[in-house]
GROMACS .gro file of C-alpha atoms in nm:
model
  421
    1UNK     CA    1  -5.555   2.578  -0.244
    2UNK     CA    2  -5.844   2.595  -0.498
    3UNK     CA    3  -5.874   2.308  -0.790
    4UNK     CA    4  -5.734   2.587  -1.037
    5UNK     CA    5  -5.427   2.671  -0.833
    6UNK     CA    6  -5.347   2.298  -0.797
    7UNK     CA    7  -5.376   2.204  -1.170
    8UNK     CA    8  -5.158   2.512  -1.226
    9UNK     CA    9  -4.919   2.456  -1.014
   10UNK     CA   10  -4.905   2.045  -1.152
   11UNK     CA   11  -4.870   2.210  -1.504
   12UNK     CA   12  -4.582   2.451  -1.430
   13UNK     CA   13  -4.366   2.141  -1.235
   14UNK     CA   14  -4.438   1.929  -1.572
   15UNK     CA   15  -4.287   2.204  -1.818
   16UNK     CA   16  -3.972   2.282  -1.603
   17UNK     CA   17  -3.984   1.899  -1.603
   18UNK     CA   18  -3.943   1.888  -1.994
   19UNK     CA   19  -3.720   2.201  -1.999
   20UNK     CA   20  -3.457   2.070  -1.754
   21UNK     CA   21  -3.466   1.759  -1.981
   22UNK     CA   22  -3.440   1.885  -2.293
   23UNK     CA   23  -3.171   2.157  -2.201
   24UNK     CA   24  -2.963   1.889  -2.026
   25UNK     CA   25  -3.060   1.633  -2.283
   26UNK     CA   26  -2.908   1.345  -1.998
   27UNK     CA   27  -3.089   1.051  -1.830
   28UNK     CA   28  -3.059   1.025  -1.496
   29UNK     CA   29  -3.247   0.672  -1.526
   30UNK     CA   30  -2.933   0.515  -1.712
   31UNK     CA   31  -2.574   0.641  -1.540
   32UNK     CA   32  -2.240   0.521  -1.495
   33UNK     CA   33  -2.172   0.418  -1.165
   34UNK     CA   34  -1.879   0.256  -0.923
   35UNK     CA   35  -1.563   0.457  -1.132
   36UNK     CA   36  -1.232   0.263  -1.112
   37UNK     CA   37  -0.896   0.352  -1.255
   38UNK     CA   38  -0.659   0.010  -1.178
   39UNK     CA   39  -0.891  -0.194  -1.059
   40UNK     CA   40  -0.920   0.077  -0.771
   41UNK     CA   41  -1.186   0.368  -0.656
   42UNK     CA   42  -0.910   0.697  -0.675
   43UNK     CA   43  -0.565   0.507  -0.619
   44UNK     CA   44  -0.325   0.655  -0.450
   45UNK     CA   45  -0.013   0.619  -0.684
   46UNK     CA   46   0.027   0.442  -1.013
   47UNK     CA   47   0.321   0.441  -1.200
   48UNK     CA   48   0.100   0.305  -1.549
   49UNK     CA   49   0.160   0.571  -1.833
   50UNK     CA   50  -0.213   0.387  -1.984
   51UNK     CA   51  -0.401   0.379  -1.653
   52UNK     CA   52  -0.720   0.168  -1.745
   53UNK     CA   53  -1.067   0.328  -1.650
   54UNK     CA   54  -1.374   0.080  -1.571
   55UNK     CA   55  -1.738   0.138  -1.462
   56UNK     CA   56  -2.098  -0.006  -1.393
   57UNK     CA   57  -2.390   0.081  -1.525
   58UNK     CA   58  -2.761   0.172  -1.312
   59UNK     CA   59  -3.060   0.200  -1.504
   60UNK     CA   60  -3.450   0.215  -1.383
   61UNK     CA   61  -3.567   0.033  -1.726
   62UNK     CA   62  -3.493  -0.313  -1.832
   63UNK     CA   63  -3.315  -0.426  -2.139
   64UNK     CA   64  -3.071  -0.157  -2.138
   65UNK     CA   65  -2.748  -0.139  -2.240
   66UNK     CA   66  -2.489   0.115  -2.296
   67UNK     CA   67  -2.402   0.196  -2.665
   68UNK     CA   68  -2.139   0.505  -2.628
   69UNK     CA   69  -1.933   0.653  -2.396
   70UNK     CA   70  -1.733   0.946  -2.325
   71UNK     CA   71  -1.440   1.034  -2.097
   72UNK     CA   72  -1.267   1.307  -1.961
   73UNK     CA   73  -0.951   1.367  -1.801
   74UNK     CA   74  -0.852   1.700  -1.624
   75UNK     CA   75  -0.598   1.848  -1.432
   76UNK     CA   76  -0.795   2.056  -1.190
   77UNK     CA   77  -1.078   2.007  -0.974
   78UNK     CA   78  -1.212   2.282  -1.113
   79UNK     CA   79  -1.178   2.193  -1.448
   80UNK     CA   80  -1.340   1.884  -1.425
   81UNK     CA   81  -1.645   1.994  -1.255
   82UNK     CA   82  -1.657   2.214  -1.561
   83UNK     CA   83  -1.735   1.891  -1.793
   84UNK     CA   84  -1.418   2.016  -1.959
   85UNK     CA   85  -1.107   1.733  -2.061
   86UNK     CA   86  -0.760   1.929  -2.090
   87UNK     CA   87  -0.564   1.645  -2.036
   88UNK     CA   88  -0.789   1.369  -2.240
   89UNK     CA   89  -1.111   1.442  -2.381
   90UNK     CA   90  -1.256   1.092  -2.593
   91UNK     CA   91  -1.534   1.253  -2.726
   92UNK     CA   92  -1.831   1.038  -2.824
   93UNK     CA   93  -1.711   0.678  -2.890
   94UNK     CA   94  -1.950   0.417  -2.999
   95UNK     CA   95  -1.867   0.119  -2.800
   96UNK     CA   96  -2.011  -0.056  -2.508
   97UNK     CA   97  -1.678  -0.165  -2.373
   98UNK     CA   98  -1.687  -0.034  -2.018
   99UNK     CA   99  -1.396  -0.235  -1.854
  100UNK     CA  100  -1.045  -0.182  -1.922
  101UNK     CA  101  -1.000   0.143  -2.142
  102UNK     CA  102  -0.665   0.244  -2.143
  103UNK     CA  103  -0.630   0.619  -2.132
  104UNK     CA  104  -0.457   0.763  -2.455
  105UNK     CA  105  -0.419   1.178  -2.347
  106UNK     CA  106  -0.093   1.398  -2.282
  107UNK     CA  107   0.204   1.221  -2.105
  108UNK     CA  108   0.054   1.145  -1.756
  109UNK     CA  109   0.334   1.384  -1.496
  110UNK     CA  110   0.502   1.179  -1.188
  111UNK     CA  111   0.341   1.266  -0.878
  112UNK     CA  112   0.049   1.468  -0.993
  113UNK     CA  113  -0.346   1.406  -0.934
  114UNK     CA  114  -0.579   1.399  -1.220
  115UNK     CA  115  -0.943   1.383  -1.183
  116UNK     CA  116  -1.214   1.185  -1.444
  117UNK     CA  117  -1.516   1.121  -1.474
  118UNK     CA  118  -1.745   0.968  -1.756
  119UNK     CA  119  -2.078   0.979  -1.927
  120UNK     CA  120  -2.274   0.695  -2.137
  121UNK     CA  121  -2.505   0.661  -2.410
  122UNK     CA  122  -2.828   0.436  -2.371
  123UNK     CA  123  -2.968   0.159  -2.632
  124UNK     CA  124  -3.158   0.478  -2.769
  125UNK     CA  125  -2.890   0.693  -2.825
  126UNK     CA  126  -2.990   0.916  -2.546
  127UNK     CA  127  -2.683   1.023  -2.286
  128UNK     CA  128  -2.645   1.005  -1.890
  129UNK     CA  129  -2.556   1.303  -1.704
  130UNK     CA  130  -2.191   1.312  -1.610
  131UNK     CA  131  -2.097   1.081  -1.298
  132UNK     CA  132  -1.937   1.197  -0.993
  133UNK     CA  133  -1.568   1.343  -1.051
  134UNK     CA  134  -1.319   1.067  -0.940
  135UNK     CA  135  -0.912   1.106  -0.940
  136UNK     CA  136  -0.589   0.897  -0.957
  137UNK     CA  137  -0.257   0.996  -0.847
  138UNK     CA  138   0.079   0.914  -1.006
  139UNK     CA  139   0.369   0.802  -0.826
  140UNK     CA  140   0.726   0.790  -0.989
  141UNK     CA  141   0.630   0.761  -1.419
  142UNK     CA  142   0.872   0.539  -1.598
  143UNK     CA  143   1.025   0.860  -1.742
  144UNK     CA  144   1.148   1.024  -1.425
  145UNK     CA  145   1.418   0.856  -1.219
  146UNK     CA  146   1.387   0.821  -0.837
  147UNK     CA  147   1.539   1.056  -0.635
  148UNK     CA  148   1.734   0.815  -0.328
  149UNK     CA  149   1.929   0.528  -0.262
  150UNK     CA  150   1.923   0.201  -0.134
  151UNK     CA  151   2.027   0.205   0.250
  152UNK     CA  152   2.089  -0.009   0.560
  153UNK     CA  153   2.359  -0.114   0.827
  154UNK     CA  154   2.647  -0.214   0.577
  155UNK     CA  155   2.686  -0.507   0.783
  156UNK     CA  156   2.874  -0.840   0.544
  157UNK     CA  157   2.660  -1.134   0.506
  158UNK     CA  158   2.805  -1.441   0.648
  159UNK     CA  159   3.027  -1.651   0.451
  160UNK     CA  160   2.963  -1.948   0.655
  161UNK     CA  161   2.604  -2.136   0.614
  162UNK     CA  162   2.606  -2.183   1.058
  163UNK     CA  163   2.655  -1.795   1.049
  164UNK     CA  164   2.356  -1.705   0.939
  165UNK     CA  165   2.207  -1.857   1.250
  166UNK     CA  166   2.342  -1.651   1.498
  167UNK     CA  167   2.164  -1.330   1.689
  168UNK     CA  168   2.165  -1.057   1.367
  169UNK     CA  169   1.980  -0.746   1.522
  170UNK     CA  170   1.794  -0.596   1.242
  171UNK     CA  171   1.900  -0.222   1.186
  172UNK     CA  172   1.662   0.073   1.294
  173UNK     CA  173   1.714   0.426   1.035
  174UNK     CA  174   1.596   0.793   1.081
  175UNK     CA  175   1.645   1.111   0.983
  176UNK     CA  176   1.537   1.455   1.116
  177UNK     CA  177   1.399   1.737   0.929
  178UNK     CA  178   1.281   2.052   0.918
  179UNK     CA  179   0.987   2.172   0.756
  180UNK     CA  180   0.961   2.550   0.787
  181UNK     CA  181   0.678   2.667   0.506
  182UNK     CA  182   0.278   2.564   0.517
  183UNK     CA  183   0.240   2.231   0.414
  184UNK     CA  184   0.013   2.105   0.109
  185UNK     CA  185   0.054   1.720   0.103
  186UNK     CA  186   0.278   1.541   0.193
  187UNK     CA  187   0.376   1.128   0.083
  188UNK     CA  188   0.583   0.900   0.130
  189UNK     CA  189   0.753   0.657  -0.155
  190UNK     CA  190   0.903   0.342  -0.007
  191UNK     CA  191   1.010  -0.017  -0.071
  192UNK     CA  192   1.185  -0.265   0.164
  193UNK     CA  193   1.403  -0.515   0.106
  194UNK     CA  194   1.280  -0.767   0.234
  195UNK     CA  195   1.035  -0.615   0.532
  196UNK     CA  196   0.967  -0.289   0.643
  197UNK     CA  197   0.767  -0.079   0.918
  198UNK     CA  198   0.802   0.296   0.862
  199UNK     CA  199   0.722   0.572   1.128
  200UNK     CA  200   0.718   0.934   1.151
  201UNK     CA  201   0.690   1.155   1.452
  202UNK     CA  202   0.625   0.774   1.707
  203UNK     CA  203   0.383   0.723   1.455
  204UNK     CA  204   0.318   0.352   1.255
  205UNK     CA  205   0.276   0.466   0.857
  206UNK     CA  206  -0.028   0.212   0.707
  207UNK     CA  207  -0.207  -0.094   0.854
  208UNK     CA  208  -0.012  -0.301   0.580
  209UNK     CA  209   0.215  -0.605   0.674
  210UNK     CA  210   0.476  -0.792   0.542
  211UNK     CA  211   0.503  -0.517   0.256
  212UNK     CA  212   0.644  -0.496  -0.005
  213UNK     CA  213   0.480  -0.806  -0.141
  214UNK     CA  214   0.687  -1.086  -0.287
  215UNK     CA  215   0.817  -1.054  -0.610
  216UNK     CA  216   1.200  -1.146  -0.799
  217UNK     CA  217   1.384  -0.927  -0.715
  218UNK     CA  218   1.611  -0.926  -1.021
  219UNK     CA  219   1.322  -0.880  -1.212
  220UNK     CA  220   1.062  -0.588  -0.999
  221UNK     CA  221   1.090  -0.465  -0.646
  222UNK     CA  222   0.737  -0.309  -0.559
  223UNK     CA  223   0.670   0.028  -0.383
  224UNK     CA  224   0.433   0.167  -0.142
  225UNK     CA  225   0.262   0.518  -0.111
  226UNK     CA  226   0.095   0.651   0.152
  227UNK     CA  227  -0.043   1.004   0.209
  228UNK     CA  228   0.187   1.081   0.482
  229UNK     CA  229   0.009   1.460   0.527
  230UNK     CA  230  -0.153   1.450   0.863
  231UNK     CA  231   0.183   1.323   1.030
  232UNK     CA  232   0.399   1.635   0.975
  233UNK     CA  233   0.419   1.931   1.122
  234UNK     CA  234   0.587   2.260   1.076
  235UNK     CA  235   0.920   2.232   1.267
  236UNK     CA  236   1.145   1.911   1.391
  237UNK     CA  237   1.033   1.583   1.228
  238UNK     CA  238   1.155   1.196   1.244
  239UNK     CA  239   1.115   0.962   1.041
  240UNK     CA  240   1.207   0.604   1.134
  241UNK     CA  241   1.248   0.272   0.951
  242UNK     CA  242   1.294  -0.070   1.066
  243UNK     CA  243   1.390  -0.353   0.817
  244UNK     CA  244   1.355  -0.746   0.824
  245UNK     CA  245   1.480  -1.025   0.599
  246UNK     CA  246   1.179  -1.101   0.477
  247UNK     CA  247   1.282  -1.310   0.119
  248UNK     CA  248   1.578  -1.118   0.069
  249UNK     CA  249   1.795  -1.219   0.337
  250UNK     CA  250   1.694  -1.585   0.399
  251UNK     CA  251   1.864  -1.835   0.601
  252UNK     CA  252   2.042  -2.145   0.367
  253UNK     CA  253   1.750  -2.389   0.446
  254UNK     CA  254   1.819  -2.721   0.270
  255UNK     CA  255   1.408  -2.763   0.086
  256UNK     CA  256   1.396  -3.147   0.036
  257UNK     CA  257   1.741  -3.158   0.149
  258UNK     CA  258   1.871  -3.016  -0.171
  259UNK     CA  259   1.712  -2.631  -0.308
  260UNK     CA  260   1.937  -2.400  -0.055
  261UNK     CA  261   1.721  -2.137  -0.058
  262UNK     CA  262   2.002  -1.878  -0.030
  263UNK     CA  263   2.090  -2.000  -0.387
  264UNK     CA  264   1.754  -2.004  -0.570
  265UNK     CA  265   1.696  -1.651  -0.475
  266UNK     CA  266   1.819  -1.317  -0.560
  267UNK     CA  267   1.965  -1.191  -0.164
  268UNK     CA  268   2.129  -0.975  -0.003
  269UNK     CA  269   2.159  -0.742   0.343
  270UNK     CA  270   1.826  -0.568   0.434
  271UNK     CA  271   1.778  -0.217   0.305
  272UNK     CA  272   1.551   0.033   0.199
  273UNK     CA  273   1.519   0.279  -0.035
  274UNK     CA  274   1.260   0.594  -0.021
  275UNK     CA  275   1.147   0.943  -0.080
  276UNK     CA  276   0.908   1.202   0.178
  277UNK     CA  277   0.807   1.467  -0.127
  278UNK     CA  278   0.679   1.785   0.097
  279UNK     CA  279   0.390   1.970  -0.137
  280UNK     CA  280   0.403   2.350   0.027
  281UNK     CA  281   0.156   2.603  -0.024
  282UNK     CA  282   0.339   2.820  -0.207
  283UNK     CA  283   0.335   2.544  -0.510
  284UNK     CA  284   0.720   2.462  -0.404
  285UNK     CA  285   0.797   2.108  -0.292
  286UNK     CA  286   1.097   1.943  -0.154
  287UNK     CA  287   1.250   1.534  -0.137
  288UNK     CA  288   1.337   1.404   0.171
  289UNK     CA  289   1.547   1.101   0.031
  290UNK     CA  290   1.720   0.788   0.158
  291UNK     CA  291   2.071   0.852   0.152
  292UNK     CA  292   2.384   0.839   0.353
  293UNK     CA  293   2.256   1.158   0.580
  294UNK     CA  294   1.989   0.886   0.748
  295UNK     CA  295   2.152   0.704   1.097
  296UNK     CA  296   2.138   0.380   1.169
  297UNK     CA  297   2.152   0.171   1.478
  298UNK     CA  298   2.087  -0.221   1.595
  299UNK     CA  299   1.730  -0.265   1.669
  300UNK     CA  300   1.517  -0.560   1.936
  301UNK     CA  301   1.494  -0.741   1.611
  302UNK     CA  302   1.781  -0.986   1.669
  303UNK     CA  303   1.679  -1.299   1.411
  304UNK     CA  304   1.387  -1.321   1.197
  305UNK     CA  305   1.324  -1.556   0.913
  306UNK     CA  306   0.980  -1.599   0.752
  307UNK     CA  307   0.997  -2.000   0.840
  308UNK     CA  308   1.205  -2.022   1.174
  309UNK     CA  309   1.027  -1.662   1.318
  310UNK     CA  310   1.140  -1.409   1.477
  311UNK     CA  311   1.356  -1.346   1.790
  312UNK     CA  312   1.277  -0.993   2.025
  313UNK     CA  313   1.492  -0.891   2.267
  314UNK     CA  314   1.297  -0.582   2.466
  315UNK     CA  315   1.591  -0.499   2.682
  316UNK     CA  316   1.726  -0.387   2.308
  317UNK     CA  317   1.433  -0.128   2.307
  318UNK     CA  318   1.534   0.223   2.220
  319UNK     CA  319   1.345   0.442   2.382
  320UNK     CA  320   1.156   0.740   2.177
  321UNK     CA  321   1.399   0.606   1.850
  322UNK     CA  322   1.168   0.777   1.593
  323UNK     CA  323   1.050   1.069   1.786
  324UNK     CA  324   1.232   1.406   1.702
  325UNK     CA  325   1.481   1.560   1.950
  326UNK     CA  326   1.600   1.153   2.072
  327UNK     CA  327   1.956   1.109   2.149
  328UNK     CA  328   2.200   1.057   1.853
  329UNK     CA  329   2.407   0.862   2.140
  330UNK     CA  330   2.503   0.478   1.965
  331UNK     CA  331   2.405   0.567   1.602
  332UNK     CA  332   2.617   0.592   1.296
  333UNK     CA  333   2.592   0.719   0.943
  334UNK     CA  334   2.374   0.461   0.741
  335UNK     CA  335   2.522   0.280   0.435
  336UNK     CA  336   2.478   0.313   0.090
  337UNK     CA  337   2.354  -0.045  -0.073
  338UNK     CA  338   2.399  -0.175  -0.415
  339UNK     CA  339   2.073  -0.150  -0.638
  340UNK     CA  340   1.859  -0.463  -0.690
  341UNK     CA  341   1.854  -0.513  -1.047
  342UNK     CA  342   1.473  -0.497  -1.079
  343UNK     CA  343   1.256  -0.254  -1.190
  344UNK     CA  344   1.123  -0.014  -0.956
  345UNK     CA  345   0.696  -0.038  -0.955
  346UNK     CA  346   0.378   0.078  -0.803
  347UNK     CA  347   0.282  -0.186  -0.604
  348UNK     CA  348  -0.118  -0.233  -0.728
  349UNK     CA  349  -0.243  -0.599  -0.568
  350UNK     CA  350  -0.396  -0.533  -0.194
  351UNK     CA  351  -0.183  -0.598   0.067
  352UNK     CA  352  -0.167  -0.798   0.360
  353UNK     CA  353  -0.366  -0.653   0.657
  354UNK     CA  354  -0.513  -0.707   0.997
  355UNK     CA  355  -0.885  -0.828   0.918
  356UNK     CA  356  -0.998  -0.941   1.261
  357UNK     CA  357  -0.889  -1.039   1.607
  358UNK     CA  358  -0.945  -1.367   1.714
  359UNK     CA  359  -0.971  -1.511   2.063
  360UNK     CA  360  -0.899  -1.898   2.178
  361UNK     CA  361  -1.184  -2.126   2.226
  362UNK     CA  362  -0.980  -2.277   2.563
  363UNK     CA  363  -0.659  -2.213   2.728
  364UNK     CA  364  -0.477  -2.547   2.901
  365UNK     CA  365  -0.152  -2.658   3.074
  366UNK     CA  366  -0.026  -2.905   2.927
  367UNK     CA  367   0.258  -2.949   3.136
  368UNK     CA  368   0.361  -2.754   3.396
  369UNK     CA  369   0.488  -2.400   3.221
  370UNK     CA  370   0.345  -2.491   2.898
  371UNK     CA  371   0.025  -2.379   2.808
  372UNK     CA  372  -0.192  -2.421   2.498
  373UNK     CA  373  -0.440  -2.185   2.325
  374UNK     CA  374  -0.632  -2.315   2.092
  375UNK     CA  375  -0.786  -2.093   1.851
  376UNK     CA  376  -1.021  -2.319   1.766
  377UNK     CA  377  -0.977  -2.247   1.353
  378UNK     CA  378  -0.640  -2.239   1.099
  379UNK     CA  379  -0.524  -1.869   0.991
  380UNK     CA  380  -0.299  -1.660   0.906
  381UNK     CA  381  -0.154  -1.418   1.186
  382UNK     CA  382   0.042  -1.308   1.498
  383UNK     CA  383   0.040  -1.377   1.893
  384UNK     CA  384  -0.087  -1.059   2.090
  385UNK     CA  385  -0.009  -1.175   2.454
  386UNK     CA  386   0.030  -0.953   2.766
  387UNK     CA  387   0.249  -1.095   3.009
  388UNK     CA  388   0.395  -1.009   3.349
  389UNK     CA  389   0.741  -1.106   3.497
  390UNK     CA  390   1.088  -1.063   3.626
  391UNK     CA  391   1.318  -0.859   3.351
  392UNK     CA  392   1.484  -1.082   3.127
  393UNK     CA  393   1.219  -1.400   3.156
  394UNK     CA  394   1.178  -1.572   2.793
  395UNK     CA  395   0.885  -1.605   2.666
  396UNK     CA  396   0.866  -1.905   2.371
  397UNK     CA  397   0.549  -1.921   2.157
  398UNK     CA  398   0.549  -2.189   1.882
  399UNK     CA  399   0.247  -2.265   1.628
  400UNK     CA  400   0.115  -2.574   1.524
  401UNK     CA  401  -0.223  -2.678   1.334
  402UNK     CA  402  -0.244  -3.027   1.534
  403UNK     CA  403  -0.188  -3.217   1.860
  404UNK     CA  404  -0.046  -3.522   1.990
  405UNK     CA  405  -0.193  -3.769   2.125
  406UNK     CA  406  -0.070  -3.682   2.486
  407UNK     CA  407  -0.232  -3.291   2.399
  408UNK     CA  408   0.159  -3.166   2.324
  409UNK     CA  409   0.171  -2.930   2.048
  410UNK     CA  410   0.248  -3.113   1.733
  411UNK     CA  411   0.499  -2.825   1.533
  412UNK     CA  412   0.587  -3.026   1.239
  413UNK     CA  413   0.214  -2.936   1.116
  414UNK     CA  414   0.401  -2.606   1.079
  415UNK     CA  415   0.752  -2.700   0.917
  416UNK     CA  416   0.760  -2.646   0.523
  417UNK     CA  417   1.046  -2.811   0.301
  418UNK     CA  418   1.091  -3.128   0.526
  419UNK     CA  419   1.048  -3.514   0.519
  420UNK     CA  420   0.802  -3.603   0.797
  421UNK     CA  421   0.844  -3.967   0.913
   0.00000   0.00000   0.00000
């Protein structure tokens, strides 16, 4: 290539150059960046009817700063990627707020996705290029009321304070369904009180623990949702449930020798309460709610209490429980409960998850059929132990963060509420 053809060739790049630039009229030097709706990247559910929208700002020159924005809200993916806002459209707002915008469109539908994205003006007045197209989902709006009932065993609580300390197997529920059209999406709704697991098809729904999180319950009882999609199939389905006491269903601990615990909460038996909303094809959905057409049965769960632990009897196993086409042999209708007065809501903070797996440091007998592990750090976990023996040997595992002097685990380091001498 000749000195001609090269300058040429320079020239032509530098007028497209100008001519993208000036028919865009965006910077790509100065962009928004890092969308969040909720203090999350595309959440999953939100029950907010003024979802907040937040971003960060990237830009190749210093001293910069953004002096405008504009947002847009759509109800299509195709929409969107159109630079077009049917749902919200801001227009150009002079501001350089970019935390914490509450959306002001049309009345935000229960469970419907809506995708956003945003564009910002520089200290010069020039604007970014659109960012990337991000989405948040709705779960059950304020306006629309849910669509199931609180279930469990229907077992009575104890009327006698020693009662509460005998074996209590926690109930398993299920329920089989059919799902007989091309499936969309598929999620699941769900709140515990206190603990839950959920299954469907064998399956364990989420990596989050001790969910829902903590709250009063005559005040707000938090939800979960979880895309439940890849799970289902057409055909026979299961879904399974099993519940713990979690703060709900507390023993009558005497704190200090005085708060009962059992008092200074709002209890009750463990239920659940939950919806499986099917999203076909075809645009048609269906609601697979709690009700009283679930079954219940005793689970291995036979006493749990978030200070005293929890009690597992394996011989109690049931085989295959949450697995479609399982033997209805032993289980019974479940129960209708009576409705926490709280307020149903999204639950937003993270939850509780495994983070890592840590090994002991240095196993020891301390005397003969006791051993200790010592983890060598304090946290927050479980035991995962694999043990052989005869069928019905106990296995006892209790926690402590100190020794005695004799290198006995010292479990009062572990006892909350009580007067150590």
């Amino acid at each position: 290539m000749n000195i001609l053809k090269l300058k040429a060739l320079v020239l032509l790049l530098l007028i497209t150059h100008i001519s993208c630039e000036s028919y865009t009229g965006a910077s790509s030097a100065f962009h928004p960046v890092e969308l969040i709706c909720e203090y999350e990247h595309n959440p999953l559910g939100i029950d907010n009817e003024n979802p907040r929208f937040s971003w960060k700002i990237v830009s190749q020159k210093k001293n910069q700063k953004q002096t405008a924005y504009e947002i847009i809200v759509s109800s299509s993916l195709n929409t969107i990627q159109k630079n077009r806002g049917d749902v919200w459209d801001t227009g150009k707002i002079n501001s350089s707020q970019s935390i914490h915008i509450p959306y002001d469109g049309n009345m935000l539908q229960s469970y419907t996705r809506y995708y956003w994205r945003v564009r910002t003006y520089d200290k010069d007045g020039k604007r970014s290029a659109w960012s990337d197209v991000n989405w948040f989902e709705t779960a059950v709006m304020p306006s629309d009321e849910w669509e199931a009932a609180w279930i469990g065993d229907g077992k009575e609580l104890p009327t006698r304070d020693e009662d509460f300390y005998t074996d209590d197997p926690m109930p398993l529920l299920r329920k089989s369904f059919n799902i007989t059209k091309q499936l969309r999406t598929a999620r699941l709704y769900i709140s515990g009180l206190g603990y839950y697991e959920a299954y469907l098809n064998g399956h364990r729904i989420g990596n989050q623990v001790l969910d829902p999180g903590w709250t009063s319950y005559q005040e707000r009882v938090l939800y979960s949702i979880y895309d439940i999609t890849d799970y289902l199939s057409e055909g026979s389905n299961m879904a399974g449930i099993m519940l713990g006491n979690g703060w709900y269903n507390p023993l009558p601990l005497r704190f200090w020798g005085s708060i009962n615990m059992r008092e200074a909460l709002f209890t009750g038996r463990p239920s659940v309460k939950g919806m499986i909303r099917l999203e076909f094809q075809d645009g048609s959905t269906e609601i697979i709610p709690t009700d009283a057409s679930w079954e219940t049965s005793p689970g291995p769960v036979i006493r749990n209490n978030v200070y005293l632990g929890e009690l597992y009897n394996a011989n109690l196993e049931i085989k295959d429980w949450n697995i479609a086409g399982t033997s209805t042999k032993g289980w019974k209708p479940a129960a209708v409960m009576s409705d926490p007065p709280g307020v149903m809501s999204a639950q937003r903070q993270p939850p509780i998850r495994v983070t890592q797996t840590v090994k002991p440091v240095r196993i020891y007998e301390s005397r003969p059929g006791v051993f200790i592990a010592d983890m060598g750090q304090n946290f927050a976990g479980v035991a995962r132990i694999k043990v052989k023996g005869p069928k019905g040997t106990k296995i006892t595992l209790r926690y402590g963060e100190d020794l005695h002097a004799d290198g006995s685990l010292n479990v009062f380091t572990t006892v909350a509420g009580q007067i150590k001498g």
